Tab-separated table of C-alpha atoms and ligand atoms in Angstrom:
chain	number	residue	atom	x	y	z
A	1	MET	CA	-31.030	-14.586	15.559
A	2	ASN	CA	-29.112	-13.816	12.375
A	3	ALA	CA	-25.981	-15.665	11.308
A	4	VAL	CA	-23.222	-13.074	11.078
A	5	LEU	CA	-19.715	-13.610	9.714
A	6	ALA	CA	-16.868	-11.573	11.209
A	7	LEU	CA	-13.685	-11.122	9.196
A	8	SER	CA	-10.440	-10.378	10.954
A	9	HIS	CA	-6.748	-11.099	10.417
A	10	PRO	CA	-3.586	-10.557	12.488
A	11	CYS	CA	-1.976	-8.795	9.495
A	12	PHE	CA	-4.255	-5.786	10.090
A	13	ARG	CA	-2.038	-4.943	13.060
A	14	GLU	CA	1.104	-4.965	10.900
A	15	HIS	CA	0.179	-1.838	8.942
A	16	ASP	CA	2.357	0.613	10.904
A	17	THR	CA	1.388	4.259	10.389
A	18	GLY	CA	4.058	5.593	12.785
A	19	PRO	CA	3.873	7.387	16.130
A	20	ASN	CA	0.772	9.400	17.053
A	21	HIS	CA	-1.150	8.474	13.926
A	22	PRO	CA	-4.885	8.197	14.680
A	23	GLU	CA	-5.353	5.265	12.266
A	24	CYS	CA	-3.235	2.854	14.298
A	25	ALA	CA	-3.053	-0.849	15.102
A	26	ASP	CA	-4.554	-0.217	18.557
A	27	ARG	CA	-7.880	0.284	16.805
A	28	MET	CA	-8.032	-3.479	16.243
A	29	ASP	CA	-7.595	-4.033	19.999
A	30	ALA	CA	-10.461	-1.619	20.664
A	31	VAL	CA	-12.702	-3.505	18.233
A	32	GLU	CA	-11.932	-6.877	19.810
A	33	ALA	CA	-12.290	-5.545	23.349
A	34	GLY	CA	-15.722	-4.148	22.504
A	35	LEU	CA	-16.949	-7.456	21.132
A	36	ARG	CA	-15.609	-9.314	24.177
A	37	ALA	CA	-17.191	-6.831	26.589
A	38	GLY	CA	-20.524	-7.257	24.815
A	39	ASN	CA	-20.235	-11.065	24.978
A	40	LEU	CA	-20.535	-11.087	21.204
A	41	THR	CA	-17.327	-12.861	20.161
A	42	ALA	CA	-18.783	-16.359	20.484
A	43	ARG	CA	-22.033	-15.393	18.758
A	44	LEU	CA	-20.162	-14.610	15.541
A	45	THR	CA	-18.578	-16.975	13.032
A	46	TRP	CA	-14.960	-15.901	12.543
A	47	GLU	CA	-12.865	-16.205	9.403
A	48	ARG	CA	-9.491	-14.953	8.240
A	49	PRO	CA	-9.879	-13.348	4.821
A	50	GLU	CA	-7.581	-14.048	1.867
A	51	PRO	CA	-5.773	-11.220	0.093
A	52	VAL	CA	-7.727	-9.783	-2.810
A	53	SER	CA	-6.434	-10.612	-6.297
A	54	ARG	CA	-4.819	-8.051	-8.600
A	55	GLU	CA	-7.586	-8.771	-11.078
A	56	GLN	CA	-10.259	-7.802	-8.562
A	57	LEU	CA	-8.435	-4.570	-7.723
A	58	LEU	CA	-8.332	-3.742	-11.427
A	59	ARG	CA	-12.146	-3.746	-11.508
A	60	ILE	CA	-11.920	-0.520	-9.497
A	61	HIS	CA	-8.402	0.896	-9.664
A	62	GLY	CA	-6.166	1.801	-12.613
A	63	VAL	CA	-3.452	-0.637	-13.601
A	64	GLU	CA	-0.573	1.795	-13.014
A	65	TYR	CA	-1.903	2.659	-9.591
A	66	VAL	CA	-2.366	-0.975	-8.559
A	67	ASP	CA	1.066	-2.032	-9.799
A	68	HIS	CA	2.709	0.957	-8.122
A	69	LEU	CA	1.223	-0.048	-4.765
A	70	LEU	CA	1.957	-3.747	-5.230
A	71	ALA	CA	5.604	-2.858	-5.951
A	72	LEU	CA	5.783	-1.191	-2.512
A	73	ASP	CA	5.328	-4.523	-0.726
A	74	GLY	CA	7.840	-4.787	2.118
A	75	GLN	CA	8.903	-1.167	1.776
A	76	SER	CA	8.231	2.142	3.494
A	77	ALA	CA	6.763	5.108	1.642
A	78	ARG	CA	4.495	8.090	2.080
A	79	LEU	CA	1.625	8.277	-0.403
A	80	ASP	CA	0.072	11.522	0.817
A	81	PRO	CA	0.496	13.615	3.981
A	82	ASP	CA	-1.770	11.206	5.936
A	83	THR	CA	-1.221	7.921	4.165
A	84	VAL	CA	1.880	5.841	4.761
A	85	VAL	CA	3.191	2.473	3.665
A	86	SER	CA	5.196	0.339	6.097
A	87	PRO	CA	6.726	-3.080	5.406
A	88	GLY	CA	3.507	-4.732	6.672
A	89	THR	CA	1.080	-2.473	4.821
A	90	LEU	CA	0.500	-4.269	1.546
A	91	PRO	CA	-0.557	-7.629	3.045
A	92	ALA	CA	-2.955	-5.705	5.343
A	93	ALA	CA	-4.362	-3.582	2.520
A	94	LEU	CA	-4.857	-6.624	0.284
A	95	CYS	CA	-6.569	-8.567	3.071
A	96	ALA	CA	-8.723	-5.552	3.984
A	97	ALA	CA	-10.123	-5.527	0.447
A	98	GLY	CA	-10.258	-9.342	0.552
A	99	ALA	CA	-12.305	-9.201	3.745
A	100	ALA	CA	-14.949	-6.990	2.154
A	101	VAL	CA	-15.048	-9.307	-0.884
A	102	ARG	CA	-15.374	-12.385	1.313
A	103	GLY	CA	-18.225	-10.674	3.148
A	104	VAL	CA	-20.080	-10.270	-0.146
A	105	ASP	CA	-19.478	-13.905	-1.142
A	106	ALA	CA	-20.552	-15.117	2.298
A	107	VAL	CA	-23.879	-13.299	2.476
A	108	LEU	CA	-24.730	-14.085	-1.149
A	109	SER	CA	-24.096	-17.766	-0.480
A	110	GLY	CA	-27.072	-17.564	1.861
A	111	LYS	CA	-25.110	-19.037	4.743
A	112	PHE	CA	-24.852	-15.693	6.532
A	113	ARG	CA	-27.374	-12.876	6.808
A	114	HIS	CA	-24.787	-10.183	7.388
A	115	ALA	CA	-21.006	-9.919	7.435
A	116	VAL	CA	-18.703	-7.477	9.137
A	117	SER	CA	-15.185	-6.696	7.989
A	118	LEU	CA	-13.083	-5.608	10.967
A	119	ALA	CA	-10.131	-4.509	8.876
A	120	ARG	CA	-7.655	-1.715	8.412
A	121	PRO	CA	-6.474	0.289	6.514
A	122	PRO	CA	-9.858	1.833	5.701
A	123	GLY	CA	-10.861	2.499	2.099
A	124	HIS	CA	-13.546	5.056	1.269
A	125	HIS	CA	-11.171	7.933	0.425
A	126	ALA	CA	-9.157	5.818	-2.022
A	127	CYS	CA	-9.891	6.973	-5.558
A	128	ARG	CA	-9.398	5.068	-8.767
A	129	ASP	CA	-5.807	6.276	-9.128
A	130	ARG	CA	-4.974	7.900	-5.817
A	131	SER	CA	-4.413	7.040	-2.145
A	132	MET	CA	-5.510	9.566	0.441
A	133	GLY	CA	-6.912	9.947	3.937
A	134	PHE	CA	-5.384	6.727	5.373
A	135	CYS	CA	-6.842	4.703	2.455
A	136	LEU	CA	-4.979	2.651	-0.190
A	137	PHE	CA	-7.514	0.410	-1.883
A	138	ASN	CA	-11.203	1.215	-1.835
A	139	ASN	CA	-12.325	-1.903	0.028
A	140	ILE	CA	-16.063	-1.287	-0.234
A	141	ALA	CA	-15.859	-0.426	-3.937
A	142	VAL	CA	-13.926	-3.624	-4.653
A	143	ALA	CA	-16.644	-5.502	-2.737
A	144	ALA	CA	-19.417	-3.803	-4.718
A	145	ALA	CA	-17.638	-4.717	-7.962
A	146	ARG	CA	-17.498	-8.305	-6.761
A	147	ALA	CA	-21.263	-8.279	-6.162
A	148	LEU	CA	-21.920	-6.913	-9.651
A	149	ASN	CA	-19.347	-8.860	-11.660
A	150	ALA	CA	-19.071	-12.236	-9.947
A	151	HIS	CA	-22.633	-12.526	-8.644
A	152	GLY	CA	-24.541	-10.600	-11.293
A	153	LEU	CA	-26.228	-8.196	-8.877
A	154	GLN	CA	-27.746	-5.126	-10.485
A	155	LYS	CA	-28.845	-3.036	-7.517
A	156	VAL	CA	-26.442	-2.325	-4.681
A	157	VAL	CA	-26.664	0.493	-2.146
A	158	ILE	CA	-23.597	1.780	-0.330
A	159	LEU	CA	-24.523	3.642	2.848
A	160	ASP	CA	-21.576	5.660	4.149
A	161	ILE	CA	-22.035	6.835	7.720
A	162	ASP	CA	-18.392	7.666	8.347
A	163	VAL	CA	-18.230	11.328	9.387
A	164	HIS	CA	-16.046	12.103	6.374
A	165	HIS	CA	-17.401	12.053	2.844
A	166	GLY	CA	-16.317	8.953	0.919
A	167	ASN	CA	-14.972	10.863	-2.043
A	168	GLY	CA	-13.271	7.792	-3.498
A	169	THR	CA	-16.393	5.646	-3.449
A	170	GLN	CA	-18.449	8.465	-4.910
A	171	GLU	CA	-15.934	9.052	-7.696
A	172	ILE	CA	-15.731	5.360	-8.593
A	173	PHE	CA	-19.504	4.897	-8.960
A	174	TYR	CA	-20.428	8.427	-10.051
A	175	SER	CA	-21.747	7.332	-13.434
A	176	SER	CA	-23.098	3.940	-12.334
A	177	SER	CA	-26.822	3.246	-12.157
A	178	GLN	CA	-26.193	-0.092	-10.432
A	179	VAL	CA	-24.550	1.280	-7.298
A	180	THR	CA	-26.354	3.994	-5.370
A	181	TYR	CA	-23.968	5.825	-3.058
A	182	CYS	CA	-25.538	7.516	-0.003
A	183	SER	CA	-23.463	9.503	2.455
A	184	ILE	CA	-24.125	11.464	5.641
A	185	HIS	CA	-21.097	13.498	6.615
A	186	GLN	CA	-19.810	16.637	8.286
A	187	SER	CA	-19.456	19.630	5.958
A	188	PRO	CA	-17.418	21.655	5.427
A	189	TRP	CA	-14.797	19.105	6.462
A	190	TYR	CA	-12.190	16.745	5.045
A	191	PRO	CA	-12.026	15.866	2.138
A	192	GLY	CA	-14.200	18.775	0.952
A	193	THR	CA	-16.470	16.847	-1.424
A	194	GLY	CA	-20.021	15.599	-0.888
A	195	ALA	CA	-22.179	18.654	-1.645
A	196	LEU	CA	-25.931	18.136	-1.991
A	197	GLU	CA	-25.683	18.968	-5.671
A	198	GLU	CA	-23.246	16.133	-6.366
A	199	THR	CA	-25.870	13.634	-7.526
A	200	GLY	CA	-24.081	11.554	-10.174
A	201	GLU	CA	-23.648	11.893	-13.910
A	202	GLY	CA	-24.728	10.118	-17.077
A	203	MET	CA	-26.393	6.810	-16.256
A	204	GLY	CA	-25.554	7.483	-12.607
A	205	ARG	CA	-27.599	10.656	-12.367
A	206	GLY	CA	-29.598	10.552	-9.150
A	207	HIS	CA	-27.614	7.575	-7.858
A	208	THR	CA	-25.405	9.641	-5.569
A	209	ILE	CA	-27.184	11.070	-2.526
A	210	ASN	CA	-25.186	13.337	-0.270
A	211	LEU	CA	-26.330	14.725	3.056
A	212	PRO	CA	-23.717	17.241	4.202
A	213	LEU	CA	-24.494	18.316	7.771
A	214	PRO	CA	-22.803	21.084	9.738
A	215	GLY	CA	-20.696	20.069	12.738
A	216	GLY	CA	-22.305	19.578	16.146
A	217	MET	CA	-25.144	17.330	14.981
A	218	GLY	CA	-26.123	14.427	17.207
A	219	ASP	CA	-28.461	11.482	17.623
A	220	PRO	CA	-31.710	13.303	16.688
A	221	ASP	CA	-30.140	14.501	13.445
A	222	TYR	CA	-28.664	11.142	12.476
A	223	LEU	CA	-31.841	9.239	13.359
A	224	TYR	CA	-34.037	11.749	11.557
A	225	SER	CA	-31.829	11.558	8.446
A	226	ASN	CA	-31.894	7.784	8.552
A	227	ARG	CA	-35.682	7.600	9.004
A	228	GLU	CA	-36.622	10.355	6.583
A	229	LEU	CA	-34.063	9.932	3.828
A	230	PHE	CA	-31.965	6.779	3.759
A	231	LEU	CA	-34.372	4.089	4.965
A	232	PRO	CA	-37.259	5.146	2.683
A	233	LEU	CA	-34.769	5.291	-0.187
A	234	ILE	CA	-33.560	1.757	0.535
A	235	THR	CA	-37.160	0.548	0.748
A	236	LYS	CA	-37.906	2.176	-2.595
A	237	ILE	CA	-34.779	0.925	-4.383
A	238	ARG	CA	-35.067	-2.595	-2.944
A	239	PRO	CA	-31.357	-3.310	-3.412
A	240	GLN	CA	-30.074	-6.870	-3.587
A	241	MET	CA	-27.363	-5.956	-1.115
A	242	VAL	CA	-26.441	-3.047	1.143
A	243	LEU	CA	-22.809	-2.297	1.878
A	244	VAL	CA	-22.165	-0.009	4.825
A	245	SER	CA	-19.076	2.161	5.141
A	246	ALA	CA	-19.113	1.737	8.896
A	247	GLY	CA	-17.199	4.626	10.383
A	248	PHE	CA	-17.602	5.614	14.013
A	249	ASP	CA	-15.929	9.013	13.835
A	250	ALA	CA	-19.267	10.862	14.068
A	251	HIS	CA	-19.142	9.856	17.753
A	252	LEU	CA	-19.090	12.557	20.410
A	253	LEU	CA	-15.647	11.439	21.622
A	254	ASP	CA	-13.927	11.274	18.240
A	255	PRO	CA	-10.884	13.549	17.908
A	256	LEU	CA	-11.095	13.937	14.105
A	257	ALA	CA	-14.561	15.496	13.775
A	258	ASP	CA	-17.190	17.581	15.590
A	259	MET	CA	-20.327	15.475	15.549
A	260	SER	CA	-22.074	14.309	18.740
A	261	VAL	CA	-23.538	10.895	17.967
A	262	THR	CA	-23.579	8.587	21.002
A	263	THR	CA	-23.106	4.845	21.161
A	264	ALA	CA	-26.837	4.499	21.827
A	265	GLY	CA	-27.481	6.625	18.745
A	266	PHE	CA	-25.424	4.269	16.582
A	267	GLY	CA	-27.362	1.383	18.120
A	268	PHE	CA	-30.744	2.848	17.131
A	269	LEU	CA	-29.480	3.736	13.674
A	270	TYR	CA	-28.224	0.225	12.964
A	271	ARG	CA	-31.246	-1.522	14.475
A	272	GLU	CA	-33.573	0.543	12.313
A	273	LEU	CA	-31.419	-0.206	9.272
A	274	PHE	CA	-31.454	-3.964	9.910
A	275	HIS	CA	-35.247	-3.911	10.479
A	276	VAL	CA	-35.689	-2.371	7.040
A	277	LEU	CA	-33.226	-4.810	5.470
A	278	GLU	CA	-35.178	-7.669	6.985
A	279	SER	CA	-38.429	-6.290	5.599
A	280	ILE	CA	-37.000	-6.344	2.064
A	281	ASP	CA	-35.007	-9.559	2.551
A	282	CYS	CA	-31.691	-7.843	1.868
A	283	PRO	CA	-28.299	-8.958	3.190
A	284	SER	CA	-25.566	-6.506	4.167
A	285	VAL	CA	-21.844	-6.232	4.640
A	286	MET	CA	-20.446	-3.716	7.107
A	287	VAL	CA	-16.981	-2.527	6.176
A	288	LEU	CA	-15.060	-0.734	8.916
A	289	GLU	CA	-13.868	2.747	7.967
A	290	GLY	CA	-12.880	5.430	10.524
A	291	GLY	CA	-13.319	5.784	14.269
A	292	TYR	CA	-10.408	7.158	16.233
A	293	ALA	CA	-11.549	7.334	19.854
A	294	PRO	CA	-10.832	3.819	21.190
A	295	GLN	CA	-13.829	3.748	23.538
A	296	ALA	CA	-16.231	5.021	20.886
A	297	LEU	CA	-14.907	2.566	18.311
A	298	SER	CA	-15.092	-0.292	20.772
A	299	GLU	CA	-18.685	0.457	21.782
A	300	GLY	CA	-19.756	1.394	18.273
A	301	VAL	CA	-18.641	-1.855	16.647
A	302	SER	CA	-20.158	-3.809	19.504
A	303	THR	CA	-23.543	-2.104	19.223
A	304	MET	CA	-23.530	-2.499	15.421
A	305	VAL	CA	-22.744	-6.211	15.638
A	306	GLU	CA	-25.371	-6.754	18.325
A	307	ALA	CA	-27.951	-5.080	16.091
A	308	ALA	CA	-26.912	-7.270	13.135
A	309	LEU	CA	-27.266	-10.420	15.235
A	310	ASP	CA	-30.629	-9.395	16.652
A	311	PRO	CA	-32.296	-6.189	15.452
A	312	ALA	CA	-34.917	-6.597	18.193
A	313	SER	CA	-32.253	-6.393	20.921
A	314	GLY	CA	-31.375	-3.331	22.931
A	315	ALA	CA	-33.359	-0.409	24.198
A	316	GLU	CA	-36.688	0.551	22.705
A	317	THR	CA	-36.558	2.979	19.840
A	318	PRO	CA	-36.830	6.469	21.241
A	319	PRO	CA	-39.672	8.747	20.189
A	320	PRO	CA	-38.663	10.980	17.310
A	321	ALA	CA	-36.422	13.623	18.850
A	322	LEU	CA	-36.279	17.101	17.457
A	323	PRO	CA	-33.517	17.463	14.873
A	324	HIS	CA	-31.777	20.730	14.173
A	325	GLY	CA	-33.512	23.030	11.664
A	326	ASP	CA	-30.520	22.741	9.322
A	327	THR	CA	-30.916	18.963	9.286
A	328	VAL	CA	-34.611	19.176	8.399
A	329	ARG	CA	-33.855	21.610	5.579
A	330	LEU	CA	-30.947	19.566	4.188
A	331	VAL	CA	-32.856	16.281	4.366
A	332	ALA	CA	-35.762	17.871	2.472
A	333	ALA	CA	-33.354	19.143	-0.190
A	334	ALA	CA	-31.623	15.760	-0.516
A	335	LYS	CA	-35.014	14.012	-0.766
A	336	HIS	CA	-36.065	16.370	-3.512
A	337	LEU	CA	-32.856	15.739	-5.473
A	338	ALA	CA	-33.201	11.987	-4.975
A	339	SER	CA	-36.789	12.140	-6.274
A	340	LEU	CA	-35.465	13.474	-9.593
A	341	ARG	CA	-33.570	10.237	-10.257
A	342	GLU	CA	-34.306	8.649	-13.587
B	401	ZN	ZN1	-13.724	9.153	8.676
């Protein structure tokens, strides 16, 4: 069984997005309830993360942007139509980035095989100089920068399975050859980026791999994409670390998207991912992003954590189910574009 570190902090509940906002404090209750129901809480090592430093944020975000947000500590503000600041937001946002960073430090210390950051607010829409889509700091990007700058890693893969395209993460690493950003997402959909043809620029050419799928896709499509595109790519790249933007809003029950992935589907996807990571001796950090149906989030996190603890657990891998024709075509196109990488 793998040693897995879970990062959580009471301050994540203090980021108050107001009434009827889907990205709400109750999400943390759903996450904890799922782990309890799966009898997983005691199998994890728990830690409270520290807030990230200003210096670490500046590895990713612009100085004016960082200082503007830091100056909002204790205040209320609206940063974009979806993204609000409440008096408790800044400590939560700083600890959310700190949790992802701690995850990187923990798995690179060798003490833990995988780490999971159970934090909010999420991060993958946050751009260098802009908050959007519930995100303030780009937690996973700050974590990737930590891996490169503090630990000297040279090959990191970010796998973004949130149903929305991680436009912020893509933008931040668009010209990097050290961080390969892979995303499967619904398209057309918020935030509108993530076309197949967006493959990186300069040194980063070929290091952005987007798989935009039409709405309505389910387990066969996600498993096919994982098996045919992402897992072979990870095997080929042999990254020193994989960071996962772990969203659960591609779930059938999610109110913010139209995909039909089931909890069992997420389970197969993660188990197959961890099998491959084991085969190349690669640690990972899962960083919570979206997931707005409490039951789906609860079950999704639980099945992901169970897979991280023991990839051999759970039901047997299903025979390859028939994906949609669009999925087969888009995966082939993405594979072709990825094969052109320098
Ligand atoms: Zn999302």
